[in-house]
Tab-separated table of C-alpha atoms and ligand atoms in Angstrom:
chain	number	residue	atom	x	y	z
A	27	UNK	CA	73.248	4.560	47.605
A	28	UNK	CA	77.008	4.423	46.508
A	29	UNK	CA	77.209	8.861	46.274
A	30	UNK	CA	79.982	8.407	43.992
A	31	UNK	CA	77.859	7.775	41.311
A	32	UNK	CA	76.700	10.380	39.035
A	33	UNK	CA	77.094	9.248	35.188
A	34	UNK	CA	75.831	5.791	34.738
A	35	UNK	CA	76.266	4.152	31.021
A	36	UNK	CA	73.712	1.534	29.796
A	37	UNK	CA	75.314	-0.247	26.918
A	38	UNK	CA	72.100	-2.258	25.069
A	39	UNK	CA	68.584	-0.880	24.848
A	40	UNK	CA	66.358	-4.265	24.936
A	41	UNK	CA	64.684	-5.301	27.661
A	42	UNK	CA	67.500	-5.809	30.086
A	43	UNK	CA	68.773	-2.162	29.304
A	44	UNK	CA	65.556	-0.629	29.821
A	45	UNK	CA	64.853	-2.618	33.152
A	46	UNK	CA	68.187	-1.107	34.652
A	47	UNK	CA	67.234	2.370	33.941
A	48	UNK	CA	63.810	1.750	35.526
A	49	UNK	CA	65.398	0.310	38.470
A	50	UNK	CA	67.823	2.719	39.025
A	51	UNK	CA	65.557	5.446	38.836
A	52	UNK	CA	63.170	3.253	40.985
A	53	UNK	CA	65.811	2.921	43.190
A	54	UNK	CA	66.382	7.054	43.722
A	55	UNK	CA	69.486	7.472	41.238
A	56	UNK	CA	68.685	10.930	39.828
A	57	UNK	CA	72.196	11.719	38.270
A	58	UNK	CA	72.832	11.056	34.339
A	59	UNK	CA	71.891	8.120	32.616
A	60	UNK	CA	72.889	7.518	28.937
A	61	UNK	CA	71.698	4.348	26.971
A	62	UNK	CA	73.642	3.294	23.992
A	63	UNK	CA	71.618	0.910	21.459
A	64	UNK	CA	72.467	-0.343	18.036
A	65	UNK	CA	69.409	-0.424	16.934
A	66	UNK	CA	67.507	2.467	15.721
A	67	UNK	CA	63.963	1.209	17.681
A	68	UNK	CA	62.734	1.871	21.022
A	69	UNK	CA	62.969	-0.892	23.453
A	70	UNK	CA	60.076	-3.543	22.121
A	71	UNK	CA	59.056	-6.869	23.108
A	72	UNK	CA	61.463	-9.442	21.312
A	73	UNK	CA	59.250	-12.494	22.055
A	74	UNK	CA	56.136	-10.846	20.063
A	75	UNK	CA	58.447	-10.774	16.883
A	76	UNK	CA	58.208	-14.798	16.510
A	77	UNK	CA	54.611	-14.747	17.669
A	78	UNK	CA	52.062	-11.978	17.159
A	79	UNK	CA	54.249	-10.133	14.801
A	80	UNK	CA	54.157	-13.000	12.247
A	81	UNK	CA	50.023	-13.209	12.233
A	82	UNK	CA	49.565	-11.586	8.746
A	83	UNK	CA	46.133	-10.198	9.400
A	84	UNK	CA	46.954	-8.278	12.574
A	85	UNK	CA	48.233	-4.882	12.646
A	86	UNK	CA	52.244	-4.263	13.030
A	87	UNK	CA	51.930	-3.176	16.768
A	88	UNK	CA	52.061	-6.144	19.121
A	89	UNK	CA	55.558	-5.632	20.004
A	90	UNK	CA	55.497	-2.470	21.278
A	91	UNK	CA	56.008	-1.201	24.660
A	92	UNK	CA	54.805	1.685	26.730
A	93	UNK	CA	56.849	4.744	25.948
A	94	UNK	CA	60.291	5.000	28.507
A	95	UNK	CA	59.809	7.352	31.718
A	96	UNK	CA	63.415	6.754	32.339
A	97	UNK	CA	64.708	10.441	31.001
A	98	UNK	CA	68.138	8.825	30.175
A	99	UNK	CA	70.025	10.064	26.931
A	100	UNK	CA	69.253	7.888	23.940
A	101	UNK	CA	71.999	7.238	21.603
A	102	UNK	CA	70.077	5.213	19.385
A	103	UNK	CA	71.577	3.499	16.387
A	104	UNK	CA	74.885	3.733	17.920
A	105	UNK	CA	77.191	1.025	19.191
A	106	UNK	CA	79.798	0.800	22.006
A	107	UNK	CA	82.854	-0.615	20.245
A	108	UNK	CA	85.201	-0.658	23.432
A	109	UNK	CA	85.367	-0.200	27.267
A	110	UNK	CA	88.356	0.797	29.257
A	111	UNK	CA	87.573	-0.122	32.593
A	112	UNK	CA	90.695	1.334	34.424
A	113	UNK	CA	89.401	4.805	32.508
A	114	UNK	CA	85.798	3.791	32.967
A	115	UNK	CA	84.897	4.988	29.327
A	116	UNK	CA	83.151	3.368	26.858
A	117	UNK	CA	84.276	3.879	23.091
A	118	UNK	CA	81.417	4.337	20.243
A	119	UNK	CA	81.311	3.477	16.807
A	120	UNK	CA	81.591	7.267	16.291
A	121	UNK	CA	84.689	7.289	17.738
A	122	UNK	CA	83.370	9.310	20.747
A	123	UNK	CA	84.154	8.509	24.288
A	124	UNK	CA	81.349	8.039	27.370
A	125	UNK	CA	83.130	8.344	30.920
A	126	UNK	CA	81.038	6.342	33.333
A	127	UNK	CA	80.881	6.254	37.321
A	128	UNK	CA	79.034	3.118	36.627
A	129	UNK	CA	78.428	0.806	33.535
A	130	UNK	CA	75.364	-1.614	32.851
A	131	UNK	CA	76.404	-4.010	30.358
A	132	UNK	CA	73.078	-5.295	28.343
A	133	UNK	CA	74.016	-5.459	24.835
A	134	UNK	CA	72.210	-9.209	24.628
A	135	UNK	CA	72.891	-11.513	21.985
A	136	UNK	CA	72.530	-11.848	17.955
A	137	UNK	CA	71.190	-14.713	15.478
A	138	UNK	CA	73.925	-17.167	14.279
A	139	UNK	CA	73.865	-16.829	10.430
A	140	UNK	CA	75.119	-19.288	7.803
A	141	UNK	CA	78.052	-17.989	5.978
A	142	UNK	CA	76.324	-18.025	2.668
A	143	UNK	CA	75.587	-15.098	0.314
A	144	UNK	CA	72.706	-16.698	-0.659
A	145	UNK	CA	69.597	-14.736	0.813
A	146	UNK	CA	68.697	-16.676	4.125
A	147	UNK	CA	66.210	-15.013	6.952
A	148	UNK	CA	67.093	-15.001	10.408
A	149	UNK	CA	65.047	-13.627	13.458
A	150	UNK	CA	66.487	-11.565	16.068
A	151	UNK	CA	65.572	-7.693	15.520
A	152	UNK	CA	62.136	-6.171	14.574
A	153	UNK	CA	63.566	-5.647	11.078
A	154	UNK	CA	63.963	-9.283	10.593
A	155	UNK	CA	60.490	-9.813	11.823
A	156	UNK	CA	59.239	-7.215	9.145
A	157	UNK	CA	61.130	-8.900	6.436
A	158	UNK	CA	60.198	-12.420	7.543
A	159	UNK	CA	56.379	-11.055	7.450
A	160	UNK	CA	56.910	-10.022	4.324
A	161	UNK	CA	58.339	-12.815	2.641
A	162	UNK	CA	55.796	-14.881	4.073
A	163	UNK	CA	52.777	-13.043	2.383
A	164	UNK	CA	53.036	-14.480	-0.660
A	165	UNK	CA	52.338	-18.026	0.557
A	166	UNK	CA	55.816	-19.463	-0.322
A	167	UNK	CA	57.239	-22.584	0.139
A	168	UNK	CA	59.261	-22.379	3.572
A	169	UNK	CA	62.335	-24.356	4.999
A	170	UNK	CA	63.597	-23.502	8.415
A	171	UNK	CA	66.767	-25.132	9.753
A	172	UNK	CA	66.830	-25.463	13.378
A	173	UNK	CA	64.155	-27.239	15.910
A	174	UNK	CA	64.669	-25.107	18.848
A	175	UNK	CA	61.824	-22.964	20.172
A	176	UNK	CA	62.302	-20.071	17.723
A	177	UNK	CA	62.399	-22.589	14.836
A	178	UNK	CA	59.322	-23.996	15.502
A	179	UNK	CA	57.856	-20.790	16.425
A	180	UNK	CA	58.765	-19.632	12.859
A	181	UNK	CA	57.413	-22.551	11.399
A	182	UNK	CA	54.209	-22.236	13.104
A	183	UNK	CA	53.875	-18.780	11.951
A	184	UNK	CA	54.565	-19.678	8.165
A	185	UNK	CA	52.280	-22.698	8.383
A	186	UNK	CA	49.486	-19.895	9.711
A	187	UNK	CA	50.139	-17.700	6.671
A	188	UNK	CA	49.242	-20.756	4.740
A	189	UNK	CA	52.827	-21.698	3.617
A	190	UNK	CA	53.742	-25.051	2.832
A	191	UNK	CA	56.737	-25.883	5.633
A	192	UNK	CA	59.440	-27.921	6.271
A	193	UNK	CA	61.415	-27.852	9.416
A	194	UNK	CA	64.529	-29.615	9.223
A	195	UNK	CA	65.895	-30.679	12.768
A	196	UNK	CA	68.818	-32.898	14.094
A	197	UNK	CA	66.736	-34.133	17.032
A	198	UNK	CA	62.975	-34.204	17.697
A	199	UNK	CA	62.259	-30.723	17.936
A	200	UNK	CA	62.575	-28.744	21.120
A	201	UNK	CA	63.406	-32.224	22.804
A	202	UNK	CA	66.822	-30.575	23.946
A	203	UNK	CA	65.084	-27.752	25.293
A	204	UNK	CA	61.486	-29.029	26.928
A	205	UNK	CA	62.192	-32.737	27.557
A	206	UNK	CA	60.337	-35.374	25.174
A	207	UNK	CA	57.140	-35.473	26.777
A	208	UNK	CA	56.011	-31.954	26.003
A	209	UNK	CA	58.156	-31.201	23.028
A	210	UNK	CA	56.071	-34.395	21.607
A	211	UNK	CA	52.603	-32.688	22.804
A	212	UNK	CA	53.557	-30.059	20.529
A	213	UNK	CA	55.002	-31.608	17.620
A	214	UNK	CA	51.821	-33.895	17.494
A	215	UNK	CA	50.268	-30.586	17.460
A	216	UNK	CA	52.809	-29.471	14.757
A	217	UNK	CA	52.323	-32.384	12.478
A	218	UNK	CA	48.411	-32.081	12.956
A	219	UNK	CA	48.591	-28.365	11.806
A	220	UNK	CA	50.736	-29.298	8.827
A	221	UNK	CA	54.208	-29.171	9.361
A	222	UNK	CA	56.698	-31.656	7.720
A	223	UNK	CA	59.546	-32.611	10.189
A	224	UNK	CA	62.734	-33.971	8.962
A	225	UNK	CA	65.297	-34.930	11.089
A	226	UNK	CA	69.155	-35.637	9.981
A	227	UNK	CA	72.007	-36.307	11.996
A	228	UNK	CA	73.385	-32.974	10.575
A	229	UNK	CA	72.613	-30.362	8.326
A	230	UNK	CA	73.584	-27.029	7.088
A	231	UNK	CA	72.661	-24.434	4.521
A	232	UNK	CA	74.243	-23.967	1.422
A	233	UNK	CA	74.327	-21.581	-1.616
A	234	UNK	CA	73.284	-23.035	-4.968
A	235	UNK	CA	74.029	-20.599	-7.594
A	236	UNK	CA	72.712	-17.418	-5.442
A	237	UNK	CA	69.718	-19.676	-3.824
A	238	UNK	CA	70.154	-20.994	0.006
A	239	UNK	CA	68.951	-24.763	0.445
A	240	UNK	CA	69.313	-27.117	3.515
A	241	UNK	CA	71.819	-30.029	2.747
A	242	UNK	CA	70.812	-32.909	5.022
A	243	UNK	CA	73.355	-35.330	6.344
A	244	UNK	CA	72.932	-37.983	3.439
A	245	UNK	CA	73.401	-35.101	0.706
A	246	UNK	CA	69.806	-34.623	0.014
A	247	UNK	CA	68.761	-31.096	-0.693
A	248	UNK	CA	65.732	-29.615	0.948
A	249	UNK	CA	64.691	-26.333	-1.489
A	250	UNK	CA	62.486	-23.874	-0.850
A	251	UNK	CA	61.515	-20.453	-1.844
A	252	UNK	CA	62.334	-18.713	1.651
A	253	UNK	CA	64.931	-20.431	3.852
A	254	UNK	CA	64.822	-19.282	7.283
A	255	UNK	CA	67.785	-20.118	9.916
A	256	UNK	CA	67.228	-20.616	13.500
A	257	UNK	CA	70.179	-22.052	14.581
A	258	UNK	CA	71.216	-20.301	18.161
A	259	UNK	CA	72.433	-16.705	18.691
A	260	UNK	CA	76.072	-15.566	19.983
A	261	UNK	CA	76.017	-13.416	22.838
A	262	UNK	CA	77.185	-9.477	21.892
A	263	UNK	CA	80.565	-9.336	23.945
A	264	UNK	CA	83.107	-8.608	21.014
A	265	UNK	CA	83.247	-4.975	22.200
A	266	UNK	CA	84.312	-5.990	25.106
A	267	UNK	CA	87.349	-8.300	24.045
A	268	UNK	CA	89.907	-5.921	24.850
A	269	UNK	CA	88.739	-4.960	28.144
A	270	UNK	CA	89.683	-7.575	30.502
A	271	UNK	CA	86.452	-8.488	31.658
A	272	UNK	CA	85.691	-11.433	29.612
A	273	UNK	CA	86.993	-15.167	30.711
A	274	UNK	CA	87.283	-17.719	27.947
A	275	UNK	CA	85.424	-15.134	25.716
A	276	UNK	CA	82.508	-15.246	28.216
A	277	UNK	CA	81.023	-12.354	30.197
A	278	UNK	CA	80.562	-13.969	33.795
A	279	UNK	CA	78.430	-11.946	36.475
A	280	UNK	CA	78.499	-12.732	40.207
A	281	UNK	CA	74.745	-13.624	41.464
A	282	UNK	CA	74.055	-9.956	41.681
A	283	UNK	CA	75.250	-9.265	37.927
A	284	UNK	CA	78.930	-7.811	39.334
A	285	UNK	CA	81.370	-8.088	36.825
A	286	UNK	CA	83.897	-5.854	38.094
A	287	UNK	CA	84.350	-2.225	40.080
A	288	UNK	CA	81.526	-0.419	38.962
A	289	UNK	CA	80.670	-2.630	36.034
A	290	UNK	CA	77.350	-4.832	36.008
A	291	UNK	CA	75.768	-7.006	33.248
A	292	UNK	CA	72.071	-8.794	32.841
A	293	UNK	CA	70.518	-10.572	30.158
A	294	UNK	CA	70.990	-12.530	27.124
A	295	UNK	CA	74.662	-11.268	26.992
A	296	UNK	CA	75.998	-12.330	30.409
A	297	UNK	CA	76.606	-15.655	32.068
A	298	UNK	CA	75.091	-15.494	36.022
A	299	UNK	CA	76.805	-17.742	38.785
A	300	UNK	CA	73.500	-19.295	40.397
A	301	UNK	CA	72.809	-22.081	42.252
A	302	UNK	CA	72.370	-24.273	38.731
A	303	UNK	CA	75.992	-23.232	38.242
A	304	UNK	CA	77.321	-20.759	35.280
A	305	UNK	CA	75.062	-19.982	32.529
A	306	UNK	CA	73.033	-17.883	30.094
A	307	UNK	CA	69.687	-17.922	30.864
A	308	UNK	CA	68.383	-16.476	27.288
A	309	UNK	CA	64.481	-15.713	28.527
A	310	UNK	CA	62.524	-12.595	28.603
A	311	UNK	CA	61.583	-12.590	32.298
A	312	UNK	CA	65.334	-13.592	33.389
A	313	UNK	CA	66.610	-10.467	31.393
A	314	UNK	CA	64.075	-8.372	33.517
A	315	UNK	CA	65.091	-9.992	37.131
A	316	UNK	CA	68.579	-10.085	36.662
A	317	UNK	CA	68.387	-6.062	35.579
A	318	UNK	CA	66.972	-5.031	38.251
A	319	UNK	CA	69.249	-7.270	40.666
A	320	UNK	CA	72.487	-5.708	38.549
A	321	UNK	CA	71.110	-1.898	39.026
A	322	UNK	CA	70.673	-2.368	42.465
A	323	UNK	CA	73.950	-3.783	43.080
A	324	UNK	CA	75.455	-1.287	40.888
A	325	UNK	CA	73.987	1.140	43.537
A	326	UNK	CA	74.144	-0.346	46.594
A	327	UNK	CA	77.183	-2.930	45.916
A	328	UNK	CA	77.004	-5.919	48.740
A	329	UNK	CA	73.609	-4.593	50.334
A	330	UNK	CA	71.475	-6.665	47.572
A	331	UNK	CA	71.115	-9.996	47.905
A	332	UNK	CA	71.787	-12.546	44.971
A	333	UNK	CA	69.235	-13.107	42.369
A	334	UNK	CA	67.035	-16.243	43.471
A	335	UNK	CA	64.507	-16.394	40.484
A	336	UNK	CA	62.849	-19.397	38.997
A	337	UNK	CA	62.831	-19.023	35.337
A	338	UNK	CA	59.642	-18.593	33.427
A	339	UNK	CA	59.280	-19.740	29.962
A	340	UNK	CA	56.453	-19.654	27.252
A	341	UNK	CA	55.858	-20.295	23.871
A	342	UNK	CA	52.888	-20.156	21.336
A	343	UNK	CA	52.838	-21.906	18.553
A	344	UNK	CA	50.239	-24.502	16.536
A	345	UNK	CA	47.551	-23.141	18.691
A	346	UNK	CA	49.424	-24.424	21.540
A	347	UNK	CA	50.263	-21.749	24.007
A	348	UNK	CA	53.183	-23.565	26.890
A	349	UNK	CA	54.133	-21.857	30.119
A	350	UNK	CA	56.772	-23.238	32.267
A	351	UNK	CA	57.730	-22.352	35.770
A	352	UNK	CA	61.042	-24.388	37.013
A	353	UNK	CA	63.721	-26.044	35.249
A	354	UNK	CA	64.118	-27.094	31.977
A	355	UNK	CA	64.026	-29.911	30.104
A	356	UNK	CA	62.074	-32.035	31.641
A	357	UNK	CA	62.784	-35.980	32.351
A	358	UNK	CA	60.158	-38.542	32.253
A	359	UNK	CA	56.158	-38.050	32.258
A	360	UNK	CA	54.416	-35.554	34.383
A	361	UNK	CA	51.879	-35.886	37.119
A	362	UNK	CA	48.775	-34.110	35.616
A	363	UNK	CA	47.012	-32.325	37.898
A	364	UNK	CA	44.091	-31.032	35.581
A	365	UNK	CA	43.282	-31.772	32.155
A	366	UNK	CA	44.299	-34.411	29.312
A	367	UNK	CA	48.074	-33.832	27.637
A	368	UNK	CA	46.289	-35.611	24.831
A	369	UNK	CA	43.606	-33.569	24.230
A	370	UNK	CA	46.297	-30.520	23.776
A	371	UNK	CA	44.905	-28.909	27.320
A	372	UNK	CA	46.399	-30.020	30.763
A	373	UNK	CA	48.444	-28.898	34.173
A	374	UNK	CA	51.171	-30.581	34.123
A	375	UNK	CA	53.878	-31.042	37.013
A	376	UNK	CA	57.336	-32.761	37.346
A	377	UNK	CA	59.293	-33.505	40.193
A	378	UNK	CA	63.301	-33.223	39.720
A	379	UNK	CA	65.854	-35.751	41.133
A	380	UNK	CA	66.526	-32.868	43.865
A	381	UNK	CA	62.857	-32.616	44.584
A	382	UNK	CA	62.755	-29.337	42.924
A	383	UNK	CA	59.820	-28.987	40.735
A	384	UNK	CA	58.706	-27.973	37.315
A	385	UNK	CA	55.023	-26.673	36.637
A	386	UNK	CA	53.409	-26.489	33.417
A	387	UNK	CA	50.077	-25.172	31.670
A	388	UNK	CA	49.390	-26.459	28.263
A	389	UNK	CA	46.394	-24.495	26.792
A	390	UNK	CA	45.061	-24.002	30.304
A	391	UNK	CA	44.265	-20.620	31.796
A	392	UNK	CA	46.026	-20.006	34.958
A	393	UNK	CA	47.574	-17.208	36.685
A	394	UNK	CA	51.490	-17.394	36.756
A	395	UNK	CA	51.578	-16.578	40.328
A	396	UNK	CA	49.438	-19.656	40.681
A	397	UNK	CA	51.776	-21.933	38.461
A	398	UNK	CA	54.540	-20.483	40.428
A	399	UNK	CA	52.904	-21.770	43.518
A	400	UNK	CA	52.569	-25.303	41.845
A	401	UNK	CA	56.349	-25.602	42.142
A	402	UNK	CA	56.427	-25.227	46.011
A	403	UNK	CA	56.964	-28.585	48.211
A	404	UNK	CA	53.713	-30.105	49.477
B	502	LIG	C1	62.039	-13.979	18.155
B	502	LIG	C2	62.347	-14.168	19.403
B	502	LIG	C3	61.262	-15.076	20.415
B	502	LIG	C4	61.550	-14.816	21.754
B	502	LIG	N1	60.415	-15.598	22.503
B	502	LIG	C5	61.077	-15.668	23.583
B	502	LIG	C6	59.768	-16.101	24.607
B	502	LIG	O1	58.277	-16.483	24.236
B	502	LIG	N2	59.556	-16.490	25.898
B	502	LIG	C7	61.074	-15.688	26.607
B	502	LIG	O2	61.193	-16.005	28.033
B	502	LIG	N3	62.067	-15.609	25.549
B	502	LIG	C8	61.794	-15.228	24.521
B	502	LIG	N4	62.996	-14.748	23.647
B	502	LIG	C9	64.438	-14.339	24.244
B	502	LIG	C10	64.098	-12.845	24.945
B	502	LIG	O3	63.722	-11.593	23.784
B	502	LIG	C11	65.739	-12.215	25.252
B	502	LIG	O4	66.112	-13.572	26.491
B	502	LIG	C12	65.392	-10.921	25.693
B	502	LIG	O5	65.052	-9.986	24.672
B	502	LIG	C13	67.019	-10.208	26.085
B	502	LIG	O6	66.928	-9.195	26.637
B	502	LIG	P1	68.179	-8.315	26.624
B	502	LIG	O7	68.085	-7.057	26.441
B	502	LIG	O8	69.142	-8.946	27.329
B	502	LIG	O9	68.746	-8.558	25.034
B	502	LIG	P2	68.229	-8.077	23.733
B	502	LIG	O10	67.127	-8.348	23.407
B	502	LIG	O11	69.181	-9.116	22.844
B	502	LIG	O12	68.750	-6.471	23.562
B	502	LIG	C14	70.343	-6.129	23.462
B	502	LIG	C15	70.141	-5.002	22.920
B	502	LIG	O13	71.779	-4.193	23.112
B	502	LIG	C16	71.572	-3.872	21.692
B	502	LIG	N5	73.225	-4.103	21.284
B	502	LIG	C17	74.223	-5.162	20.911
B	502	LIG	N6	75.352	-5.006	21.178
B	502	LIG	C18	75.348	-3.601	21.126
B	502	LIG	C19	76.388	-2.578	21.202
B	502	LIG	N7	77.651	-3.052	21.056
B	502	LIG	N8	76.439	-1.458	21.426
B	502	LIG	C20	75.085	-0.936	21.660
B	502	LIG	N9	73.667	-1.577	21.471
B	502	LIG	C21	74.391	-2.745	21.454
B	502	LIG	C22	71.267	-5.023	20.543
B	502	LIG	O14	70.938	-4.473	19.470
B	502	LIG	C23	69.527	-4.834	21.234
B	502	LIG	O15	68.969	-3.908	20.956
B	502	LIG	C24	62.838	-14.248	22.371
B	502	LIG	C25	63.789	-13.860	21.699
B	502	LIG	C26	63.683	-14.111	19.830
B	502	LIG	C27	64.666	-13.523	19.448
């Protein structure tokens, strides 16, 4: 371990920040850790917000994680506003400065919001989920803009709550993320359960005298009681803008999460350099694995291998649970290992042009390590 490290600051109290703290302790770091978290809540499961938390009959506890054991000083409801890498100091919104020997940047991402005054719901934080849950409770008519995974999960929650729901997308829902075959399977399940899907070359949210509506490319307006927007996210990098650690506005980490001297990054905030290039991988298990590697790299520098992690994706919507190990999207039709995709229950495998594989379980009970083994070469 680098003996000079006595004070480590972690900016971001999401799963990447939490995992970094836990890993530092597991690796034997017994110095001071300070976590700065803009949200007032303890870390929670963000994926639960668009799944279990939208089930109106259920208790509001599905997102909770076990209490932290890392014994860091937690500054909650506090934001980092600046970074001086030369002086090794983080500035807070209170004006206070936190000196550090090592810094973990784990400030995640936030929902992209339309530029209108009228009320539009987005879903990124626990408070957003509570607001959305409350809005759905009266069975309003809902329109969701955005055909990605999050838009479809919101639509699924709204349909399950008994709402009439229209989803507006600029391509077949989730086809860009999952590929046509898998996206088609979910789309059929969604339509069978009552979702109305409108595809249009472009769409935006407009303000109609204080009420939001979705405007389609041909000028048609889709109006509803509740308008939700799920059109992507922005990495939370603004507080780093004067620090010199950004490249073209992006926080780029190497294969161990290092972005500079004594500074590492992990999770949704960071672009990582990996076998498939430099990219952001905004997935829960990727944030965990990146945070473990980055925390170790902060303590042990070169004595840590590059992260070698096959990404794991899952979604739950319209009574379908889909798990995928390996790269997405998936081109063409799969090999059916077991089951029947047309019956919404199958174990599937795709082999990519480079020989790598992605294994998918759709409504199929299989432990993740076993699903992972299906991606290994025969
Ligand atoms: C509704 C929803 C459902 C999802 N479902 C899935 C899923 O099914 N499967 C999957 O793999 N992934 C899913 N994801 C993605 C997954 O949740 C993220 O990849 C993961 O949470 C990223 O963790 P993170 O710690 O990097 O960032 P975040 O979870 O964004 O946490 C970062 C924290 O840092 C705080 N912060 C930001 N700026 C500052 C600052 N300047 N100072 C201090 N604190 C700051 C933020 O408030 C936030 O609390 C979902 C995401 C959402 C929003």
